[in-house]
Coordinates of C-alpha atoms in Angstrom, one line a residue:
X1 CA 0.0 0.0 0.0
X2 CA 1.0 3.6 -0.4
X3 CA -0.1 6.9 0.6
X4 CA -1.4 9.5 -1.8
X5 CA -2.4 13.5 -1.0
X6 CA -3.6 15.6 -3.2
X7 CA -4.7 19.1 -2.7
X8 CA -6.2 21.3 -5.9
X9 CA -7.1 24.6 -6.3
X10 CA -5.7 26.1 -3.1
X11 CA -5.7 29.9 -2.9
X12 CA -1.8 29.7 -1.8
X13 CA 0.8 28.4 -4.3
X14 CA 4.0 29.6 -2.2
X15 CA 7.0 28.0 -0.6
X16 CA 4.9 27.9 2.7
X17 CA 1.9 25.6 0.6
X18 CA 4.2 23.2 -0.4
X19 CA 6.0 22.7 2.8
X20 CA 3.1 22.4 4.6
X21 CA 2.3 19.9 2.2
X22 CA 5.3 17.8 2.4
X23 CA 4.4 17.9 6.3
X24 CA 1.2 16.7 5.8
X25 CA 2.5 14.1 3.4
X26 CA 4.7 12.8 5.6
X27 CA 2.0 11.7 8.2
X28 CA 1.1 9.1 6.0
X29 CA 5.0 7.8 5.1
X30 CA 4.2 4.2 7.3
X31 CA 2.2 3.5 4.3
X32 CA 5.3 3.8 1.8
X33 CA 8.5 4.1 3.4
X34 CA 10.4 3.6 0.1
X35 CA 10.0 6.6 -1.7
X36 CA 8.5 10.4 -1.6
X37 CA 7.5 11.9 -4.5
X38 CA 5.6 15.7 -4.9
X39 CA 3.9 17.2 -8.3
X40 CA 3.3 20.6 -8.2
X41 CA 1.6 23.1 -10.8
X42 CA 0.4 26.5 -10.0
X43 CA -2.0 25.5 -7.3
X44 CA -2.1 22.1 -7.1
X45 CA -0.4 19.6 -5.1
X46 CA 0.2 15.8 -5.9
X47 CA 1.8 13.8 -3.0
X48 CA 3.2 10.6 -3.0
X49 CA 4.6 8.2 -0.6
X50 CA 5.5 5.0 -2.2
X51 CA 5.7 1.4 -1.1
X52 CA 7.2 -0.5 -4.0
X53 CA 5.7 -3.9 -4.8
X54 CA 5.7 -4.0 -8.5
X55 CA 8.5 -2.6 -10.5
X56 CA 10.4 -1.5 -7.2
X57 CA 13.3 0.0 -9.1
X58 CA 11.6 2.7 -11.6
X59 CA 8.0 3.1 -10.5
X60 CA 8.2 6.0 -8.4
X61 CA 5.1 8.5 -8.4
X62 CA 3.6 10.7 -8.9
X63 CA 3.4 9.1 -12.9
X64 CA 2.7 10.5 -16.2
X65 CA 1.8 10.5 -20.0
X66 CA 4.4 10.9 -22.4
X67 CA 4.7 14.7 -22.3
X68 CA 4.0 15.2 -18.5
X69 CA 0.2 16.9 -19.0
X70 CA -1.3 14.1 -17.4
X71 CA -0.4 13.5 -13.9
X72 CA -1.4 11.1 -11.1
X73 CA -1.0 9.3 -7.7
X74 CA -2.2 6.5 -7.3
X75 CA -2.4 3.5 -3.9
X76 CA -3.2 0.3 -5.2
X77 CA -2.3 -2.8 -7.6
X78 CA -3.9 -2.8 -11.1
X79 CA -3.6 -6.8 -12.1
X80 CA -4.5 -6.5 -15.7
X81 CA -2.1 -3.6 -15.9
X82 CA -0.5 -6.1 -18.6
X83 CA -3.6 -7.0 -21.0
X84 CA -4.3 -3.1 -20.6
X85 CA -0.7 -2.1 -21.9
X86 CA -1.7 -4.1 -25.1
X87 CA -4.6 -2.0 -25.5
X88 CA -2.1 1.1 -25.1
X89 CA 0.8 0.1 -27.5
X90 CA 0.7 3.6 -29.2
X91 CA 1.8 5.2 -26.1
X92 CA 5.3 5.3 -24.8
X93 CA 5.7 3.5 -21.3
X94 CA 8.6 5.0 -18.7
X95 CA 8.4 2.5 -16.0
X96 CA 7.0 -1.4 -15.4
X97 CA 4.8 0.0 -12.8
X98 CA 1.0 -1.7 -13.0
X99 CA -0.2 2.0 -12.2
X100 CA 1.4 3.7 -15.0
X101 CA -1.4 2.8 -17.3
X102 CA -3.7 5.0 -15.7
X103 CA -2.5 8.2 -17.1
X104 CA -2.1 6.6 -20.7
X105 CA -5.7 4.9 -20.1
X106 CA -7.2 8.4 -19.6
X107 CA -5.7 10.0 -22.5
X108 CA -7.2 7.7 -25.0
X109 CA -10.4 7.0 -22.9
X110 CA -11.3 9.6 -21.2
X111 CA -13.1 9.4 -17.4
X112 CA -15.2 5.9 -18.2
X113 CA -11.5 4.2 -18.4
X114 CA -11.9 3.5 -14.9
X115 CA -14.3 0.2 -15.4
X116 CA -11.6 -1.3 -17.4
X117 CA -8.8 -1.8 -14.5
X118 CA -9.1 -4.8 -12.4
X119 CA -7.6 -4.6 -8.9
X120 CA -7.6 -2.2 -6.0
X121 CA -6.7 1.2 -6.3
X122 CA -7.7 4.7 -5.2
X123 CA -6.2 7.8 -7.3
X124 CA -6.2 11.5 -8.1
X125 CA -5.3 12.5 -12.1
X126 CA -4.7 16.0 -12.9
X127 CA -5.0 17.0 -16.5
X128 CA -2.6 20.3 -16.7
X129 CA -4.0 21.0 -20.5
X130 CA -7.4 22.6 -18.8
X131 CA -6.7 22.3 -15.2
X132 CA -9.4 19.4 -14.8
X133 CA -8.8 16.4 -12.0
X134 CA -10.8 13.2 -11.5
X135 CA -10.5 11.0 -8.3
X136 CA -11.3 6.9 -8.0
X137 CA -11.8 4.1 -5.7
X138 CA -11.9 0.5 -6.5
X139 CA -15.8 -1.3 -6.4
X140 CA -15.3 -2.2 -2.5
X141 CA -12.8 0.3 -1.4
X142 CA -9.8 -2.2 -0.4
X143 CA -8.0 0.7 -0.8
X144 CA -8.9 4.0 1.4
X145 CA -10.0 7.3 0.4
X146 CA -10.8 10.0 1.5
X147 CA -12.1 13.7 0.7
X148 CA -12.1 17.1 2.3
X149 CA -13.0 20.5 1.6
X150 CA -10.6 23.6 3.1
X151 CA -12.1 27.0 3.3
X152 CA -10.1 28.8 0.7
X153 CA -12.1 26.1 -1.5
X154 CA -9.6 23.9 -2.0
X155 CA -10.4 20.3 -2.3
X156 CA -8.6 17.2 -0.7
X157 CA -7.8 13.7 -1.0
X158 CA -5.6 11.4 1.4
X159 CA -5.4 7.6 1.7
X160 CA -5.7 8.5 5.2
X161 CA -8.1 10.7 7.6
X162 CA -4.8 12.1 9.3
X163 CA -3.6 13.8 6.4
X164 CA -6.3 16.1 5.9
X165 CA -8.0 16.6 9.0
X166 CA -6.2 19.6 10.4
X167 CA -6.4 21.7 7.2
X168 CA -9.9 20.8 5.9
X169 CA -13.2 22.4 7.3
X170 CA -15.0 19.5 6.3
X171 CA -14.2 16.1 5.5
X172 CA -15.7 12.7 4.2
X173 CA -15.1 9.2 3.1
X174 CA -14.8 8.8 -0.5
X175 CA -17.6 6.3 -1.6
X176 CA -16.2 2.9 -3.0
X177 CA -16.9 2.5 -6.8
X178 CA -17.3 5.9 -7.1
X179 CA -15.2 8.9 -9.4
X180 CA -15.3 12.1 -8.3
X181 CA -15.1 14.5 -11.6
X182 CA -14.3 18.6 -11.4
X183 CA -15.7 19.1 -15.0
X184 CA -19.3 18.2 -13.0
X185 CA -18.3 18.7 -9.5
X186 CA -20.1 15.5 -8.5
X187 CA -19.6 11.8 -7.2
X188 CA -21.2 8.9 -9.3
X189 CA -21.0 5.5 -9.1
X190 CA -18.9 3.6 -11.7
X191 CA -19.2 0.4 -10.3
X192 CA -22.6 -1.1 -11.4
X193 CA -22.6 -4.7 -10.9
X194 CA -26.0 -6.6 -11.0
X195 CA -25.5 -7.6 -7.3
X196 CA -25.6 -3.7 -6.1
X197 CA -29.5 -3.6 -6.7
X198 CA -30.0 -6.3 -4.3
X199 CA -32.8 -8.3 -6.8
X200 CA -32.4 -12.1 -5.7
X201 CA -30.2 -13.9 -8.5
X202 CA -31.5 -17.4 -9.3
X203 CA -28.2 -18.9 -11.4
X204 CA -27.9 -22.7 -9.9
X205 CA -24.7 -23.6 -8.0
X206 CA -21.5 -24.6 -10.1
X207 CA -19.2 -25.5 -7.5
X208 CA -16.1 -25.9 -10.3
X209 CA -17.0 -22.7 -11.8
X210 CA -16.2 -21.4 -8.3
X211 CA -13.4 -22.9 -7.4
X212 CA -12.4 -22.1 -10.6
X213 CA -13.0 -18.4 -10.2
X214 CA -11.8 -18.2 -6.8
X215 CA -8.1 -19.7 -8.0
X216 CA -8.2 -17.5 -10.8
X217 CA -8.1 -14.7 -7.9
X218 CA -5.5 -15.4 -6.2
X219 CA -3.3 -16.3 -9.2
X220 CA -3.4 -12.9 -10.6
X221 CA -2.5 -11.2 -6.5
X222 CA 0.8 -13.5 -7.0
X223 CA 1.7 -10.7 -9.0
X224 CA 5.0 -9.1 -6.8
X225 CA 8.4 -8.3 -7.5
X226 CA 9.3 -8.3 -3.5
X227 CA 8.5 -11.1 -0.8
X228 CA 5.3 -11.7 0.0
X229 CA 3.1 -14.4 2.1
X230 CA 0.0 -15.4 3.4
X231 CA -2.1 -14.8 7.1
X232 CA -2.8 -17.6 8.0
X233 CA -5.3 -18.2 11.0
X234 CA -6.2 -21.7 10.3
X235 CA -9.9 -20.9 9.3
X236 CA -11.8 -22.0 6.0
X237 CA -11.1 -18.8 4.3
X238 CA -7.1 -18.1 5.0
X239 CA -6.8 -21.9 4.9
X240 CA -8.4 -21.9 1.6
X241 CA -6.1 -18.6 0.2
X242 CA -2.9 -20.5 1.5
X243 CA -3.5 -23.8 -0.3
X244 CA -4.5 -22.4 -3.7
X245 CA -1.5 -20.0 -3.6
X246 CA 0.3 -22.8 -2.5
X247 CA -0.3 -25.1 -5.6
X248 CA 0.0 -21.9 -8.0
X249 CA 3.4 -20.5 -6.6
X250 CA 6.1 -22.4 -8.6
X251 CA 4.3 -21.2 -11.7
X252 CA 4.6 -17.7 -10.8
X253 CA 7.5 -15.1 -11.6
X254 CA 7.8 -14.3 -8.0
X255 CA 8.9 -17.8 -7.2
X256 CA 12.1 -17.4 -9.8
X257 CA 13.2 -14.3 -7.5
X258 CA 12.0 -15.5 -3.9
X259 CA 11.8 -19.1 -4.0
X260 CA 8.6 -22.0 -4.0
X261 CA 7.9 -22.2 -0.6
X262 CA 5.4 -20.8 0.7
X263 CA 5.5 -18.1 3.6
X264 CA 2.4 -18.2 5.9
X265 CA 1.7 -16.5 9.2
X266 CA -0.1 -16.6 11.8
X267 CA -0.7 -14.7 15.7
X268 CA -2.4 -15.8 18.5
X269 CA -2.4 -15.8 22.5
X270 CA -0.7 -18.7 23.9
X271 CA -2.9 -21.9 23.3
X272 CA -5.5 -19.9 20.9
X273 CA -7.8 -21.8 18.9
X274 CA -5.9 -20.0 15.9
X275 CA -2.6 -21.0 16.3
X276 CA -3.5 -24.8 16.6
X277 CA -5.9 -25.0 13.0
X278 CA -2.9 -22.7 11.2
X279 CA -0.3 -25.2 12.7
X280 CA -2.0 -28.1 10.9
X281 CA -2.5 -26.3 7.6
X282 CA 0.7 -25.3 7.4
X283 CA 2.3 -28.7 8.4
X284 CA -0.4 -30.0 5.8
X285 CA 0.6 -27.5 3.1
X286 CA 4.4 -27.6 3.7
X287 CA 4.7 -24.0 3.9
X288 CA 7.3 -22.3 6.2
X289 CA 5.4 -21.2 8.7
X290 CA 5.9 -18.3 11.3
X291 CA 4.0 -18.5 14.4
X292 CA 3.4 -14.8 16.4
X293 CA 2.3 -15.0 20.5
X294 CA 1.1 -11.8 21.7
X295 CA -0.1 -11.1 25.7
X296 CA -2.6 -9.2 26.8
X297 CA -0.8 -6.4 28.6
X298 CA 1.0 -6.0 25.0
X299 CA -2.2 -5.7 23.2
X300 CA -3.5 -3.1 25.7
X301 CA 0.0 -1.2 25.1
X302 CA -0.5 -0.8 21.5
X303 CA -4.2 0.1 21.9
X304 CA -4.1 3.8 21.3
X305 CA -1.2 3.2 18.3
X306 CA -3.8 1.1 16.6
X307 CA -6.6 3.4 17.1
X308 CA -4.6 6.2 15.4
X309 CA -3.6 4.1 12.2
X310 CA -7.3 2.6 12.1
X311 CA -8.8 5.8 12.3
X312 CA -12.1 4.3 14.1
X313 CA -13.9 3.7 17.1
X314 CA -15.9 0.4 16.5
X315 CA -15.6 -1.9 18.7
X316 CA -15.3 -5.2 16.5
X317 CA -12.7 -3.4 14.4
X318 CA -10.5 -2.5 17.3
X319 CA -10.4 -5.8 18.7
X320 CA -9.2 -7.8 15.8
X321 CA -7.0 -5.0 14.6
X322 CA -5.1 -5.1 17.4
X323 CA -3.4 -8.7 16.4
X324 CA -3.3 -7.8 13.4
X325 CA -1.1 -4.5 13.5
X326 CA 1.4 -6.0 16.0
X327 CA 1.4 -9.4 13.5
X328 CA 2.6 -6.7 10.6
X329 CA 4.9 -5.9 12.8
X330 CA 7.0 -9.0 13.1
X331 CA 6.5 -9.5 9.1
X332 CA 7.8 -6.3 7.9
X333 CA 11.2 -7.5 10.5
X334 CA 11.4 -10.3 8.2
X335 CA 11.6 -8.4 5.4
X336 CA 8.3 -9.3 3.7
X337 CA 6.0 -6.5 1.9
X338 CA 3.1 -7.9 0.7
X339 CA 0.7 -10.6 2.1
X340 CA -2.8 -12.2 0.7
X341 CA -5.5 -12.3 3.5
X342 CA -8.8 -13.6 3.4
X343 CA -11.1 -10.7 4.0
X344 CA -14.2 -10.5 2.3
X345 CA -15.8 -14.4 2.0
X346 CA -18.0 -13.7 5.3
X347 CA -19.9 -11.4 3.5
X348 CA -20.1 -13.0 0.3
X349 CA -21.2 -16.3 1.3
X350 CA -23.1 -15.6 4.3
X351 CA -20.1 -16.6 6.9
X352 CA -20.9 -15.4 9.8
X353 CA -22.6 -17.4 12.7
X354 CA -25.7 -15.2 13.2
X355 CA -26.2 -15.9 9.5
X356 CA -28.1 -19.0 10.8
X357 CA -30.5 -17.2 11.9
X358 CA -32.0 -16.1 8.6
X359 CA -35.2 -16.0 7.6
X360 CA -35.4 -16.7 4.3
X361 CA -33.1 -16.8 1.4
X362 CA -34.4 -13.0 0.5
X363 CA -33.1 -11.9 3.9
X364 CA -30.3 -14.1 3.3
X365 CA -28.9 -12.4 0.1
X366 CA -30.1 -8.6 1.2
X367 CA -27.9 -8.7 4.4
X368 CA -25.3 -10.2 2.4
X369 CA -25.4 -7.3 0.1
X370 CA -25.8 -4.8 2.7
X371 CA -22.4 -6.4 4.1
X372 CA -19.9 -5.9 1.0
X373 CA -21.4 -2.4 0.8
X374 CA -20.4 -1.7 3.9
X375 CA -17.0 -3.8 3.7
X376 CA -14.4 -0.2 3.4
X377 CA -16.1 0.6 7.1
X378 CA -14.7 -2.5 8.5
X379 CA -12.8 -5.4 7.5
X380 CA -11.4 -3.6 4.4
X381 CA -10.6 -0.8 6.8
X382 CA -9.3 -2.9 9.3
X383 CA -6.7 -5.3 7.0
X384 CA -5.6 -2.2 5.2
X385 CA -4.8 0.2 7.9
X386 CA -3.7 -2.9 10.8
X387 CA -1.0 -3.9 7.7
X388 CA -0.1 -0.2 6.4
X389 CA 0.7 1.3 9.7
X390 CA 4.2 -1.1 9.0
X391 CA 4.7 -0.9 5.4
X392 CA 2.8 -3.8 4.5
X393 CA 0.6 -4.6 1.6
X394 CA -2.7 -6.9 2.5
X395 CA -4.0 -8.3 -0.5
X396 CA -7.5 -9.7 -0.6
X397 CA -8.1 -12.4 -3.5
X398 CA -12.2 -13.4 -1.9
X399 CA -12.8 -9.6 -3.5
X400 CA -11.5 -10.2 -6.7
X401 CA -14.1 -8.1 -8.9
X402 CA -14.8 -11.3 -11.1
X403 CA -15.2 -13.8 -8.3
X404 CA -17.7 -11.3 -6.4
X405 CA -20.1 -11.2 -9.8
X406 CA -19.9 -15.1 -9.9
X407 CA -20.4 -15.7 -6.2
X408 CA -23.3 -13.4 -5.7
X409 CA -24.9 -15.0 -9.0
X410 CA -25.7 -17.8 -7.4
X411 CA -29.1 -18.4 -6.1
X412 CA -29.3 -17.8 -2.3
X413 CA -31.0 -20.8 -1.7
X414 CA -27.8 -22.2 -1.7
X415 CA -25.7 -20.9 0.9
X416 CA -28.6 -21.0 3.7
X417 CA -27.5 -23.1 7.1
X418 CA -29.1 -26.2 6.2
X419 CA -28.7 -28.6 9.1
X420 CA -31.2 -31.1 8.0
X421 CA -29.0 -31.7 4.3
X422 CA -26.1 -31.3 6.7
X423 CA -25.2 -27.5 5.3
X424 CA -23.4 -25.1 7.8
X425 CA -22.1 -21.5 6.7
X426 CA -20.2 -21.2 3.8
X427 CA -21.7 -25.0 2.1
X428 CA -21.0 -23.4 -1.2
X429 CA -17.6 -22.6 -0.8
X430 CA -16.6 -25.8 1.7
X431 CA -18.2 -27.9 -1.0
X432 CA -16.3 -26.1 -4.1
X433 CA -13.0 -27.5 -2.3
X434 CA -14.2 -30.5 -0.9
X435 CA -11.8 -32.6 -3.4
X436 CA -11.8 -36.6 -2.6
X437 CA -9.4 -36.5 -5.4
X438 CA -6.8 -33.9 -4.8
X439 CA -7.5 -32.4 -1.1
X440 CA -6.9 -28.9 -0.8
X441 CA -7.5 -29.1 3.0
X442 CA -8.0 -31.7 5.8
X443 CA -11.8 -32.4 6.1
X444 CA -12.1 -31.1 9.4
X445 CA -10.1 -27.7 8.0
X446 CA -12.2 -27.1 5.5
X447 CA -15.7 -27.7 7.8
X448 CA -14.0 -25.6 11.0
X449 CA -16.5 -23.8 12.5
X450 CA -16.1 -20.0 11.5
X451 CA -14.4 -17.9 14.0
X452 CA -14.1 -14.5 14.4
X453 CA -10.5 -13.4 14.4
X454 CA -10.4 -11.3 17.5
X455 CA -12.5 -14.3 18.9
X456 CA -10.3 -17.2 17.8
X457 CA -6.3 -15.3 18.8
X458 CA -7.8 -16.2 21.9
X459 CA -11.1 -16.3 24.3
X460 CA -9.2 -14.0 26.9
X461 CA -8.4 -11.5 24.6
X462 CA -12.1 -10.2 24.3
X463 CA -12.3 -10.8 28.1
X464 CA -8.7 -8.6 29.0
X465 CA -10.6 -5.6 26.5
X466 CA -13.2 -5.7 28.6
X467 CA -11.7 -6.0 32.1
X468 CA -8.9 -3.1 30.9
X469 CA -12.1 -0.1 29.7
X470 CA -14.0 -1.2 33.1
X471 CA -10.8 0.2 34.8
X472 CA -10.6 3.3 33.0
X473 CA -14.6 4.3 32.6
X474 CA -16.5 4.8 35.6
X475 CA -20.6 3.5 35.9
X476 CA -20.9 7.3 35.9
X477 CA -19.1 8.3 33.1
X478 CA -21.0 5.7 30.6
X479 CA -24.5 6.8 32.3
X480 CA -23.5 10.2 30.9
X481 CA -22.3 8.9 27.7
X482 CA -25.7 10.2 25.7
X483 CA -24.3 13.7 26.2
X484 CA -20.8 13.5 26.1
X485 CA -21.4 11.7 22.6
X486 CA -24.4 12.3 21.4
X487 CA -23.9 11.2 17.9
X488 CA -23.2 6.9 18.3
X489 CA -23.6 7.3 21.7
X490 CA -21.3 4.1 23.2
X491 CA -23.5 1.6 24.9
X492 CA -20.4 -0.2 26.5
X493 CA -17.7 0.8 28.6
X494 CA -15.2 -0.2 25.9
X495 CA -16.6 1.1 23.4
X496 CA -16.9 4.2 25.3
X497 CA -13.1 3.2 26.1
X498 CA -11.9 3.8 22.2
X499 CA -14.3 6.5 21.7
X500 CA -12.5 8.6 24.2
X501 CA -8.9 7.8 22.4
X502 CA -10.2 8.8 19.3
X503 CA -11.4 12.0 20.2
X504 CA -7.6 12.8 21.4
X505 CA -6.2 11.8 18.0
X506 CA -9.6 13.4 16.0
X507 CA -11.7 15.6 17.6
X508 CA -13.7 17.2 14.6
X509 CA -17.1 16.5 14.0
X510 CA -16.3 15.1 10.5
X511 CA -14.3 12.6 12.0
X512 CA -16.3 10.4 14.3
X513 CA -19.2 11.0 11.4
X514 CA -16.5 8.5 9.3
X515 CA -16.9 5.7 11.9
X516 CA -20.6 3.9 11.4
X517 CA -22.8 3.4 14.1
X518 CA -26.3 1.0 15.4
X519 CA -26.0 -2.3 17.5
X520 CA -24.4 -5.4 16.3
X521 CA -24.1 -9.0 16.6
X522 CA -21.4 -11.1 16.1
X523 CA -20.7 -8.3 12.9
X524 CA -24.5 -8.0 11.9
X525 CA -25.7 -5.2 10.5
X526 CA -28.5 -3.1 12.4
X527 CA -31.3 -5.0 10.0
X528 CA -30.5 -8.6 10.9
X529 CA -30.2 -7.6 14.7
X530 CA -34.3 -8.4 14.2
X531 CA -34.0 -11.9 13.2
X532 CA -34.0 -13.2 16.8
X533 CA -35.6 -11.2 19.8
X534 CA -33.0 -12.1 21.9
X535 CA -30.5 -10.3 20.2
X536 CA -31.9 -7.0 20.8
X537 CA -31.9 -7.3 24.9
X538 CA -28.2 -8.3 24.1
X539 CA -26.5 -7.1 21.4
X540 CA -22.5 -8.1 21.0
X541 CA -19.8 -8.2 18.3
X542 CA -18.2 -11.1 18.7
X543 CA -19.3 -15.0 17.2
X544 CA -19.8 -16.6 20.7
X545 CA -22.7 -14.2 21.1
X546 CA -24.9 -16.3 18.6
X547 CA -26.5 -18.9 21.6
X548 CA -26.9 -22.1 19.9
X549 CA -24.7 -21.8 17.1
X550 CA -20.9 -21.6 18.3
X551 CA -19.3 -24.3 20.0
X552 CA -18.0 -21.9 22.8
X553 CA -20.7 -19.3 22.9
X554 CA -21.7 -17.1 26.1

């Protein structure tokens, strides 16, 4: 991942502007410690701090067309950035970065050019030949973005809140899927997939077309000219990234420069439920595995670090990105940069526990949408920002623009729990890889009960959270919590806990307006908190909540 800033159309131009700029830059240099690169003309400002996975040697940014008019900063991995150069072989190419296309792509397509790149990516183009910029996001916002607006009517973009919340009155999440254009002055929606209406699909289940679909994924993420590896927590999903990367890696170029073997990692309090399954995998796959332990008291210590790189309050969010920031820790010290993670399958297929509850198979598939919409506010959030904060790159196959069209295609009917025909969450996608044949994964691997990962690190995580924020927040200071925050009022004393550090780190308005809000269990949205009437007395993030359905629960 990098970090991109661009401000345009700023009343100041002078030396002061563009220090201050460099400043700001800087606060997001975690995200690309490799290189820093600044575009300026007349009043506008392209910033650029690069973490080099592709093309390490010559693909510094900000990048441009052949004569320098077009200019842009991009964060992000464009995978077809090799079919699209075909398309481009008019144009004269200065690096072998996968981003350079997009300033050539512009020039001969204009603004629509953005529904041809397949990856994850969030930019800002300037066009110096009328003074014209566009911004972009990729269909589920892997990548963040942000926008802001200062009061000399300037307008911002950062990959990250901290960039631009000092200098901008107002400020905003930039909407995944969506372009941002100055010739209109408006946001629209680019990403239009038949999905996004929510209408019930009825295509019948093809579990080789999604196998199929889903190696295809992570093939094309093997693309990396640095070492790279694969988080590995022992559940279906990271199990399931880890052995089809596995089987692919000698084909792959990376495995000429780096070697076959498989990296995978995995972090977990002593004895956690996580460590175990990813032991097995690993010993199963023959990958070199490295194996994190984490206390407690040392994920208390990093709480208020983590709450600053995740820029959020929610609760879910900061419990399993804890693990996960001091994980990227120990694998940037090994000199790895980029990882695959398996973010994003819950949601698809229906994964987690309270999932049983549904309905009917129109609930099923409308929560299920209502989840990958919301996927930058959480786990996209969450794997991007835990991993950034150390120069690391998360990449997440399960949200592969092509796999998410096939997946959600399939009738709903499909992946509902089913215990009478012996179907628990994710059927579809255990049954895809169920291979008598050629196993991908030990039976019991594949049908492991889903665990949430700041559940399965460890049980007495969750419980050491909880013990810590009754400590620090008294019965009286959560009674008065309606009108000390007023807007997502906390209902918990941690949750009021992380509110309180992120109001030290980001105290305007606009900022806790970024974090979403409504109760929640085990990651529900506010809508499927009706399914079951207990639920509402009740309401808790975490998979042991759902009574009756995990192994464990309380």
């Amino acid at each position: 991942m990098c970090g991109i800033l661009a401000v345009l159309g700023c009343s100041d131009s002078s030396l002061s502007k563009r220090t201050r700029i460099i400043e700001l830059s800087r606060r997001l240099r975690h995200r690309g410690p490799d290189w820093s690169g600044l575009h300026c003309f007349q009043d506008c400002y392209l910033a650029h701090q690069r973490l080099a996975i592709v093309d390490p040697t010559s693909g510094d940014q900000p990048l441009y067309n052949e004569d320098k008019t077009i200019v842009v900063t991009v964060n992000g991995e464009i995978y077809n950035h090799e079919q699209l150069r075909e398309k481009l072989k008019s144009h004269k190419f200065r690096t072998g970065s996968d981003c350079e296309v997009i300033a050539h792509l512009y020039e001969e397509y204009g603004e629509n050019f953005v529904e041809m790149l397949d990856g994850m990516f969030s930019f800002v183009l300037l066009d110096t030949r009328n003074k014209t910029f566009i911004a972009a996001r990729d269909p589920i916002g892997i990548t963040p973005l942000y926008m802001g607006w200062g009061l000399d009517g300037s307008i911002w973009f950062a990959s990250e809140m901290k960039a631009l919340s000092d200098d901008c009155e107002r400020f905003s999440t930039f909407l995944p899927g969506h372009l941002y254009s100055s010739k209109s002055g408006e946001l629209r929606r680019w990403y239009n997939p038949p999905w996004y209406s929510e209408s019930i699909p009825s295509t019948p289940y093809d579990p080789l077309v999604l196998r199929e679909a889903f190696e295809k994924a992570v093939i094309k993420r093997l693309m990396t000219d640095v070492p790279f590896g694969v988080l590995l927590s022992g559940g279906l999903d990271s199990s399931l990234v880890a052995a089809v990367a596995s089987r692919h890696l000698t084909e792959a170029k990376v495995a000429r420069q780096w070697g076959s073997q498989l990296h995978t990692f995995c972090i977990g309090l002593e004895g956690s439920p996580d460590l175990k399954a990813a032991r097995e995998v690993a010993d199963y796959l023959g990958t070199l595995h490295h194996e994190f332990h984490f206390t407690v008291q040392e994920g208390l210590d990093a709480l208020e670090e983590v709450i600053y790189h995740i820029e959020t309050y929610d609760v879910t969010t900061v419990r399993a990105s804890t693990p996960m920031f001091l994980m990227s820790r120990k694998i940037k010290s090994l000199g790895v940069k980029m990882v695959l993670s398996g973010e994003g399958s819950d949601e698809i297929f229906g994964g987690y526990l309270y999932f049983h509850k549904a309905p009917n198979k129109e609930e099923f598939h409308h929560e299920t949408c209502r989840k990958i919409k919301a996927l930058h506010l959480y786990d996209c959030l969450r794997a991007n920002k835990s991993t950034s904060a150390w120069g690391l790159e998360a990449r997440v196959p399960f949200l592969d623009k092509n796999f998410i069209d096939i997946a959600m295609d399939i009738d709903p009917e499909w992946k509902m729990v089913r215990r009478d025909l012996g179907r628990i969450e994710k059927w579809v996608l255990r049954n895809a890889f169920d291979d008598e044949q050629n196993p991908y994964l030990p039976k019991h691997i594949l049908y492991r009960q889903k665990e949430q990962f700041s559940d399965g690190v460890g049980y007495s995580w969750i419980g050491g959270l909880r013990a810590h924020a009754e400590e620090h927040v008294s019965d009286a200071m959560l009674s008065n919590a309606h009108n000390v925050y007023p807007e997502n009022t906390p209902l918990t004393k941690e949750a009021y806990y992380y509110r309180t550090i992120f109001e030290r780190f980001f105290p305007k308005n606009a900022a806790r307006s970024t974090v979403p809000g409504g109760p929640s269990v085990a990651c529900s949205t506010a809508k499927a908190v009706e399914w079951d009437e207990a639920w509402k007395k009740n309401p808790d993030p975490s998979g042991r909540a759902v009574l009756g359905v995990h192994v464990d629960a309380y």
